[in-house]
């Protein structure tokens, strides 16, 4: 048998793009769902992070991957490292739920708990990455990560043909996914299709930056959508907004709407997703698209592409707790 060239192996799945009957009926136009929640580690993050990790190991000779994330980036880094047969250290703050640490260990990662909050854990990870043969895996702010995320759009184009969406809906935290989506859309000639970038109140650094006309750093993340929890959006994301190719529309919903969307999506499609993904789905469930049209910011829509980013840090117990917290 011919030997497999590891450099050409993808560690993410080609996920389906499906028409949603319940969401289409609710919206009044056809809604297509890109089901990134079906990725092995639970979210889209495996696309960009595995792309970075492959280059680090196969091209730069990295011997250990280091990441500070108890969320989807950490899961993706641990999974990619397992596939690459490369040691991986994930640094977590003390506030991380124990079930997250268990999941990371199941992927073969070494888990180190350091500091009370993410910033402390991240600082320690950066120090570890200075050791010879180690590389630091940033959750979102790396060109290789953005390049890896472009693949989600290439798949959508192929799966939707001959349909061309009138709008693409996603969420934005630090901006890694949005950067990849925009780069992919430019490369296939979709740069005239508007992108609606969803955030929740309390994790809305992108929207706040747009309002201020400059990058804004949030004092804290007060939203339940912790995976949108970057204090400052990537400077590349803000630059992409200023270019407006594709056009970007920023929209913010309260946590209650994001959690409500998670609950309704569980009923409609029998999938559990995090509130970060709920923010995206709230564009449909909370009529954000119609609001943007009413404000004259968005034209007519006959079909929409929704990137269901997923999320590994959700359980039925958590979802029911949020339901109770918001009286839903």
Tab-separated table of C-alpha atoms in Angstrom:
chain	number	residue	atom	x	y	z
A	1	UNK	CA	0.000	0.000	0.000
A	2	UNK	CA	1.109	3.543	-0.744
A	3	UNK	CA	2.113	5.515	2.319
A	4	UNK	CA	-0.307	8.304	3.284
A	5	UNK	CA	1.171	11.803	3.200
A	6	UNK	CA	0.090	13.254	6.572
A	7	UNK	CA	0.399	16.782	5.183
A	8	UNK	CA	-2.615	16.138	2.945
A	9	UNK	CA	-4.832	14.562	5.620
A	10	UNK	CA	-7.678	16.655	7.009
A	11	UNK	CA	-8.621	16.131	10.650
A	12	UNK	CA	-12.046	17.712	10.224
A	13	UNK	CA	-15.172	16.292	8.589
A	14	UNK	CA	-16.935	17.570	5.503
A	15	UNK	CA	-20.153	18.404	7.334
A	16	UNK	CA	-23.589	18.458	5.652
A	17	UNK	CA	-25.426	21.596	4.589
A	18	UNK	CA	-29.144	20.877	4.997
A	19	UNK	CA	-32.382	22.738	4.420
A	20	UNK	CA	-34.234	23.370	7.687
A	21	UNK	CA	-37.994	23.023	7.298
A	22	UNK	CA	-38.821	24.411	10.790
A	23	UNK	CA	-36.566	27.474	10.454
A	24	UNK	CA	-37.626	28.111	6.854
A	25	UNK	CA	-41.279	28.027	7.902
A	26	UNK	CA	-40.578	30.452	10.751
A	27	UNK	CA	-38.439	32.836	8.673
A	28	UNK	CA	-40.540	32.940	5.511
A	29	UNK	CA	-37.505	32.126	3.351
A	30	UNK	CA	-35.351	29.040	2.831
A	31	UNK	CA	-32.829	28.458	5.603
A	32	UNK	CA	-29.795	26.221	4.999
A	33	UNK	CA	-27.813	24.963	8.009
A	34	UNK	CA	-24.080	24.180	7.847
A	35	UNK	CA	-23.837	21.621	10.657
A	36	UNK	CA	-20.416	22.261	12.190
A	37	UNK	CA	-21.732	20.887	15.487
A	38	UNK	CA	-21.089	17.443	13.943
A	39	UNK	CA	-17.296	17.886	13.958
A	40	UNK	CA	-15.569	15.280	16.196
A	41	UNK	CA	-14.498	17.774	18.912
A	42	UNK	CA	-17.913	19.474	18.690
A	43	UNK	CA	-17.322	22.679	16.747
A	44	UNK	CA	-15.914	24.407	13.653
A	45	UNK	CA	-12.693	25.175	15.568
A	46	UNK	CA	-11.081	21.930	14.391
A	47	UNK	CA	-10.842	23.338	10.843
A	48	UNK	CA	-8.526	26.246	11.563
A	49	UNK	CA	-6.730	24.862	14.581
A	50	UNK	CA	-5.911	21.521	12.934
A	51	UNK	CA	-4.621	23.459	9.893
A	52	UNK	CA	-2.280	25.431	12.160
A	53	UNK	CA	-1.210	22.348	14.138
A	54	UNK	CA	-0.458	20.352	10.959
A	55	UNK	CA	1.836	23.111	9.717
A	56	UNK	CA	3.503	23.438	13.121
A	57	UNK	CA	4.277	19.710	13.335
A	58	UNK	CA	4.885	18.770	9.687
A	59	UNK	CA	6.615	21.927	8.441
A	60	UNK	CA	8.192	23.508	11.527
A	61	UNK	CA	9.065	20.375	13.498
A	62	UNK	CA	6.984	21.236	16.555
A	63	UNK	CA	7.314	18.595	19.297
A	64	UNK	CA	4.604	19.845	21.701
A	65	UNK	CA	1.500	21.985	21.194
A	66	UNK	CA	0.458	24.390	23.962
A	67	UNK	CA	-2.999	25.978	24.255
A	68	UNK	CA	-4.843	27.893	26.972
A	69	UNK	CA	-8.524	27.181	26.451
A	70	UNK	CA	-11.172	25.222	28.294
A	71	UNK	CA	-13.510	25.748	25.384
A	72	UNK	CA	-13.718	24.662	21.789
A	73	UNK	CA	-10.195	25.782	20.863
A	74	UNK	CA	-8.696	23.570	23.563
A	75	UNK	CA	-10.808	20.623	22.427
A	76	UNK	CA	-9.732	21.171	18.820
A	77	UNK	CA	-6.050	21.482	19.754
A	78	UNK	CA	-6.182	18.299	21.862
A	79	UNK	CA	-7.968	16.371	19.103
A	80	UNK	CA	-5.596	17.620	16.389
A	81	UNK	CA	-2.569	16.749	18.529
A	82	UNK	CA	-3.949	13.253	19.098
A	83	UNK	CA	-4.359	12.757	15.340
A	84	UNK	CA	-0.843	14.113	14.741
A	85	UNK	CA	0.561	11.841	17.500
A	86	UNK	CA	2.102	14.924	19.100
A	87	UNK	CA	2.081	15.745	22.833
A	88	UNK	CA	-0.244	18.562	23.833
A	89	UNK	CA	-0.598	20.636	26.989
A	90	UNK	CA	-3.839	22.505	27.686
A	91	UNK	CA	-3.682	25.116	30.455
A	92	UNK	CA	-6.990	25.797	32.239
A	93	UNK	CA	-7.976	28.376	34.852
A	94	UNK	CA	-9.398	27.119	38.157
A	95	UNK	CA	-12.901	28.200	37.091
A	96	UNK	CA	-13.085	25.542	34.332
A	97	UNK	CA	-15.708	22.801	34.950
A	98	UNK	CA	-14.182	19.417	35.736
A	99	UNK	CA	-16.027	17.695	32.866
A	100	UNK	CA	-14.021	19.843	30.422
A	101	UNK	CA	-10.730	18.616	31.896
A	102	UNK	CA	-11.974	15.023	31.589
A	103	UNK	CA	-12.844	15.527	27.906
A	104	UNK	CA	-9.401	16.981	27.203
A	105	UNK	CA	-7.663	14.065	28.917
A	106	UNK	CA	-9.782	11.666	26.854
A	107	UNK	CA	-8.094	13.169	23.775
A	108	UNK	CA	-4.718	12.441	25.349
A	109	UNK	CA	-3.863	15.998	26.385
A	110	UNK	CA	-1.897	16.891	29.493
A	111	UNK	CA	-4.105	19.236	31.524
A	112	UNK	CA	-2.520	21.882	33.761
A	113	UNK	CA	-4.690	24.060	36.032
A	114	UNK	CA	-3.128	27.475	36.616
A	115	UNK	CA	-4.577	30.754	37.906
A	116	UNK	CA	-8.056	31.956	38.752
A	117	UNK	CA	-9.000	33.373	35.335
A	118	UNK	CA	-8.153	32.786	31.668
A	119	UNK	CA	-5.563	35.581	31.495
A	120	UNK	CA	-3.463	33.863	34.179
A	121	UNK	CA	-3.721	30.486	32.437
A	122	UNK	CA	-2.875	32.073	29.100
A	123	UNK	CA	0.207	33.805	30.489
A	124	UNK	CA	1.460	30.479	31.825
A	125	UNK	CA	0.794	28.797	28.453
A	126	UNK	CA	2.808	31.499	26.687
A	127	UNK	CA	5.708	30.851	29.068
A	128	UNK	CA	5.534	27.089	28.428
A	129	UNK	CA	5.549	27.687	24.674
A	130	UNK	CA	8.950	29.389	24.930
A	131	UNK	CA	10.530	25.995	25.587
A	132	UNK	CA	12.403	24.456	22.611
A	133	UNK	CA	10.166	22.508	20.226
A	134	UNK	CA	6.919	23.971	21.611
A	135	UNK	CA	4.344	26.113	19.778
A	136	UNK	CA	1.504	28.173	21.207
A	137	UNK	CA	-1.905	27.625	19.619
A	138	UNK	CA	-3.914	30.869	19.718
A	139	UNK	CA	-7.685	30.223	19.783
A	140	UNK	CA	-8.464	32.636	16.920
A	141	UNK	CA	-5.847	35.244	16.011
A	142	UNK	CA	-3.560	33.414	13.570
A	143	UNK	CA	-3.525	33.597	9.736
A	144	UNK	CA	-3.190	29.789	9.498
A	145	UNK	CA	-6.326	29.412	11.633
A	146	UNK	CA	-8.289	31.790	9.389
A	147	UNK	CA	-7.049	29.945	6.313
A	148	UNK	CA	-8.252	26.656	7.783
A	149	UNK	CA	-11.691	28.076	8.507
A	150	UNK	CA	-12.093	29.100	4.843
A	151	UNK	CA	-12.898	25.448	4.072
A	152	UNK	CA	-16.371	25.796	5.597
A	153	UNK	CA	-17.333	28.186	2.775
A	154	UNK	CA	-15.767	26.070	0.022
A	155	UNK	CA	-17.890	23.131	1.181
A	156	UNK	CA	-21.049	25.262	1.338
A	157	UNK	CA	-20.537	26.510	-2.217
A	158	UNK	CA	-20.166	22.953	-3.503
A	159	UNK	CA	-23.103	21.609	-1.478
A	160	UNK	CA	-25.510	24.453	-2.333
A	161	UNK	CA	-24.899	24.625	-6.101
A	162	UNK	CA	-26.659	26.010	-8.044
A	163	UNK	CA	-28.136	28.013	-5.144
A	164	UNK	CA	-26.298	31.158	-4.078
A	165	UNK	CA	-27.274	32.463	-0.619
A	166	UNK	CA	-28.656	35.973	-0.213
A	167	UNK	CA	-27.120	36.269	3.262
A	168	UNK	CA	-24.647	34.331	5.412
A	169	UNK	CA	-25.276	34.263	9.172
A	170	UNK	CA	-22.573	33.502	11.739
A	171	UNK	CA	-21.413	34.594	15.178
A	172	UNK	CA	-18.281	36.500	16.141
A	173	UNK	CA	-16.214	36.207	19.304
A	174	UNK	CA	-12.539	36.844	18.669
A	175	UNK	CA	-13.134	36.834	14.928
A	176	UNK	CA	-11.331	33.687	13.739
A	177	UNK	CA	-14.367	32.069	12.147
A	178	UNK	CA	-15.604	35.343	10.653
A	179	UNK	CA	-12.169	36.060	9.151
A	180	UNK	CA	-12.102	32.626	7.537
A	181	UNK	CA	-15.648	32.956	6.213
A	182	UNK	CA	-14.874	36.356	4.665
A	183	UNK	CA	-11.631	35.137	3.087
A	184	UNK	CA	-13.413	32.093	1.665
A	185	UNK	CA	-16.262	34.193	0.296
A	186	UNK	CA	-13.849	36.581	-1.412
A	187	UNK	CA	-11.979	33.728	-3.047
A	188	UNK	CA	-15.143	32.193	-4.608
A	189	UNK	CA	-16.741	35.451	-5.736
A	190	UNK	CA	-19.293	35.752	-2.920
A	191	UNK	CA	-17.905	39.132	-1.843
A	192	UNK	CA	-21.195	40.901	-2.614
A	193	UNK	CA	-23.227	38.662	-0.252
A	194	UNK	CA	-23.869	40.325	3.134
A	195	UNK	CA	-22.715	38.576	6.308
A	196	UNK	CA	-24.672	39.026	9.538
A	197	UNK	CA	-22.267	38.733	12.498
A	198	UNK	CA	-24.128	37.916	15.711
A	199	UNK	CA	-23.031	38.585	19.299
A	200	UNK	CA	-24.654	38.581	22.736
A	201	UNK	CA	-24.870	41.529	25.124
A	202	UNK	CA	-21.851	41.282	27.417
A	203	UNK	CA	-19.678	39.519	24.802
A	204	UNK	CA	-20.042	42.155	22.078
A	205	UNK	CA	-16.514	43.496	21.558
A	206	UNK	CA	-16.999	43.605	17.754
A	207	UNK	CA	-20.193	45.663	17.913
A	208	UNK	CA	-18.692	48.006	20.509
A	209	UNK	CA	-15.647	48.514	18.275
A	210	UNK	CA	-17.852	49.347	15.287
A	211	UNK	CA	-19.784	51.888	17.373
A	212	UNK	CA	-16.555	53.487	18.625
A	213	UNK	CA	-14.796	53.424	15.251
A	214	UNK	CA	-11.778	51.751	16.856
A	215	UNK	CA	-10.893	48.523	18.642
A	216	UNK	CA	-12.564	48.364	22.047
A	217	UNK	CA	-11.546	46.072	24.914
A	218	UNK	CA	-14.404	44.924	27.136
A	219	UNK	CA	-13.737	45.115	30.893
A	220	UNK	CA	-15.219	41.646	31.386
A	221	UNK	CA	-17.395	38.976	29.747
A	222	UNK	CA	-20.809	39.101	31.410
A	223	UNK	CA	-22.679	36.938	28.880
A	224	UNK	CA	-23.470	33.233	29.288
A	225	UNK	CA	-22.050	32.844	25.771
A	226	UNK	CA	-18.531	32.368	27.136
A	227	UNK	CA	-17.255	31.059	23.801
A	228	UNK	CA	-17.881	34.505	22.324
A	229	UNK	CA	-15.780	35.716	25.217
A	230	UNK	CA	-12.881	37.587	23.648
A	231	UNK	CA	-12.310	40.911	25.369
A	232	UNK	CA	-11.007	42.378	22.091
A	233	UNK	CA	-11.825	41.276	18.562
A	234	UNK	CA	-8.982	40.487	16.159
A	235	UNK	CA	-7.632	43.583	14.411
A	236	UNK	CA	-8.009	41.705	11.107
A	237	UNK	CA	-11.752	41.322	11.786
A	238	UNK	CA	-12.097	45.070	12.366
A	239	UNK	CA	-10.131	45.747	9.168
A	240	UNK	CA	-12.454	43.360	7.300
A	241	UNK	CA	-15.430	45.368	8.546
A	242	UNK	CA	-13.933	48.584	7.185
A	243	UNK	CA	-13.295	46.959	3.773
A	244	UNK	CA	-16.950	45.752	3.522
A	245	UNK	CA	-16.171	43.053	0.926
A	246	UNK	CA	-18.290	41.132	1.752
A	247	UNK	CA	-20.543	43.631	3.542
A	248	UNK	CA	-20.785	42.899	7.290
A	249	UNK	CA	-23.825	43.691	9.427
A	250	UNK	CA	-23.268	43.522	13.191
A	251	UNK	CA	-26.211	42.491	15.397
A	252	UNK	CA	-26.456	41.902	19.142
A	253	UNK	CA	-29.064	39.890	21.049
A	254	UNK	CA	-29.601	39.427	24.801
A	255	UNK	CA	-28.544	36.159	26.445
A	256	UNK	CA	-32.204	35.211	26.806
A	257	UNK	CA	-32.626	35.158	23.013
A	258	UNK	CA	-29.465	33.068	22.542
A	259	UNK	CA	-30.586	30.496	25.122
A	260	UNK	CA	-34.111	30.479	23.702
A	261	UNK	CA	-32.630	29.718	20.273
A	262	UNK	CA	-30.629	26.803	21.763
A	263	UNK	CA	-33.818	25.365	23.290
A	264	UNK	CA	-35.867	25.768	20.118
A	265	UNK	CA	-33.073	24.313	17.989
A	266	UNK	CA	-32.945	21.281	20.284
A	267	UNK	CA	-36.680	20.788	19.709
A	268	UNK	CA	-36.529	21.474	15.962
A	269	UNK	CA	-33.379	19.518	15.078
A	270	UNK	CA	-32.524	17.453	18.184
A	271	UNK	CA	-29.046	18.979	18.586
A	272	UNK	CA	-27.507	20.623	21.662
A	273	UNK	CA	-25.449	23.746	20.922
A	274	UNK	CA	-23.848	26.425	23.090
A	275	UNK	CA	-25.312	29.932	23.579
A	276	UNK	CA	-22.540	31.253	21.292
A	277	UNK	CA	-24.152	29.214	18.513
A	278	UNK	CA	-27.558	30.231	19.873
A	279	UNK	CA	-26.606	33.825	19.066
A	280	UNK	CA	-26.287	32.819	15.405
A	281	UNK	CA	-29.596	30.936	15.434
A	282	UNK	CA	-31.295	33.901	17.141
A	283	UNK	CA	-30.942	35.754	13.829
A	284	UNK	CA	-33.789	33.493	12.697
A	285	UNK	CA	-35.618	32.658	15.934
A	286	UNK	CA	-35.669	36.301	17.132
A	287	UNK	CA	-36.407	37.863	13.720
A	288	UNK	CA	-33.113	39.766	13.488
A	289	UNK	CA	-33.086	39.393	9.697
A	290	UNK	CA	-36.518	41.035	9.435
A	291	UNK	CA	-35.372	43.810	11.786
A	292	UNK	CA	-32.320	44.534	9.635
A	293	UNK	CA	-34.547	44.608	6.558
A	294	UNK	CA	-36.940	46.994	8.309
A	295	UNK	CA	-34.009	49.292	9.114
A	296	UNK	CA	-33.024	49.298	5.434
A	297	UNK	CA	-29.685	47.562	6.143
A	298	UNK	CA	-30.488	44.300	4.354
A	299	UNK	CA	-32.257	43.669	1.063
A	300	UNK	CA	-34.678	40.914	0.085
A	301	UNK	CA	-33.794	37.371	1.190
A	302	UNK	CA	-35.052	34.226	-0.516
A	303	UNK	CA	-32.518	31.928	1.133
A	304	UNK	CA	-30.025	32.186	3.994
A	305	UNK	CA	-26.952	30.162	4.940
A	306	UNK	CA	-26.575	29.714	8.713
A	307	UNK	CA	-23.236	28.474	10.083
A	308	UNK	CA	-24.155	26.246	13.036
A	309	UNK	CA	-20.803	26.539	14.806
A	310	UNK	CA	-21.678	24.004	17.514
A	311	UNK	CA	-19.896	23.899	20.862
A	312	UNK	CA	-18.439	21.224	23.118
A	313	UNK	CA	-19.211	22.880	26.465
A	314	UNK	CA	-22.954	22.251	26.564
A	315	UNK	CA	-24.871	19.573	28.429
A	316	UNK	CA	-28.570	18.893	28.910
A	317	UNK	CA	-28.157	19.888	32.560
A	318	UNK	CA	-26.616	23.246	31.602
A	319	UNK	CA	-29.280	23.918	28.995
A	320	UNK	CA	-32.042	23.251	31.536
A	321	UNK	CA	-30.283	25.506	34.057
A	322	UNK	CA	-30.167	28.353	31.514
A	323	UNK	CA	-33.818	27.720	30.698
A	324	UNK	CA	-34.674	28.144	34.374
A	325	UNK	CA	-32.386	31.185	34.803
A	326	UNK	CA	-34.144	33.041	31.973
A	327	UNK	CA	-37.677	31.796	32.794
A	328	UNK	CA	-38.064	30.207	29.380
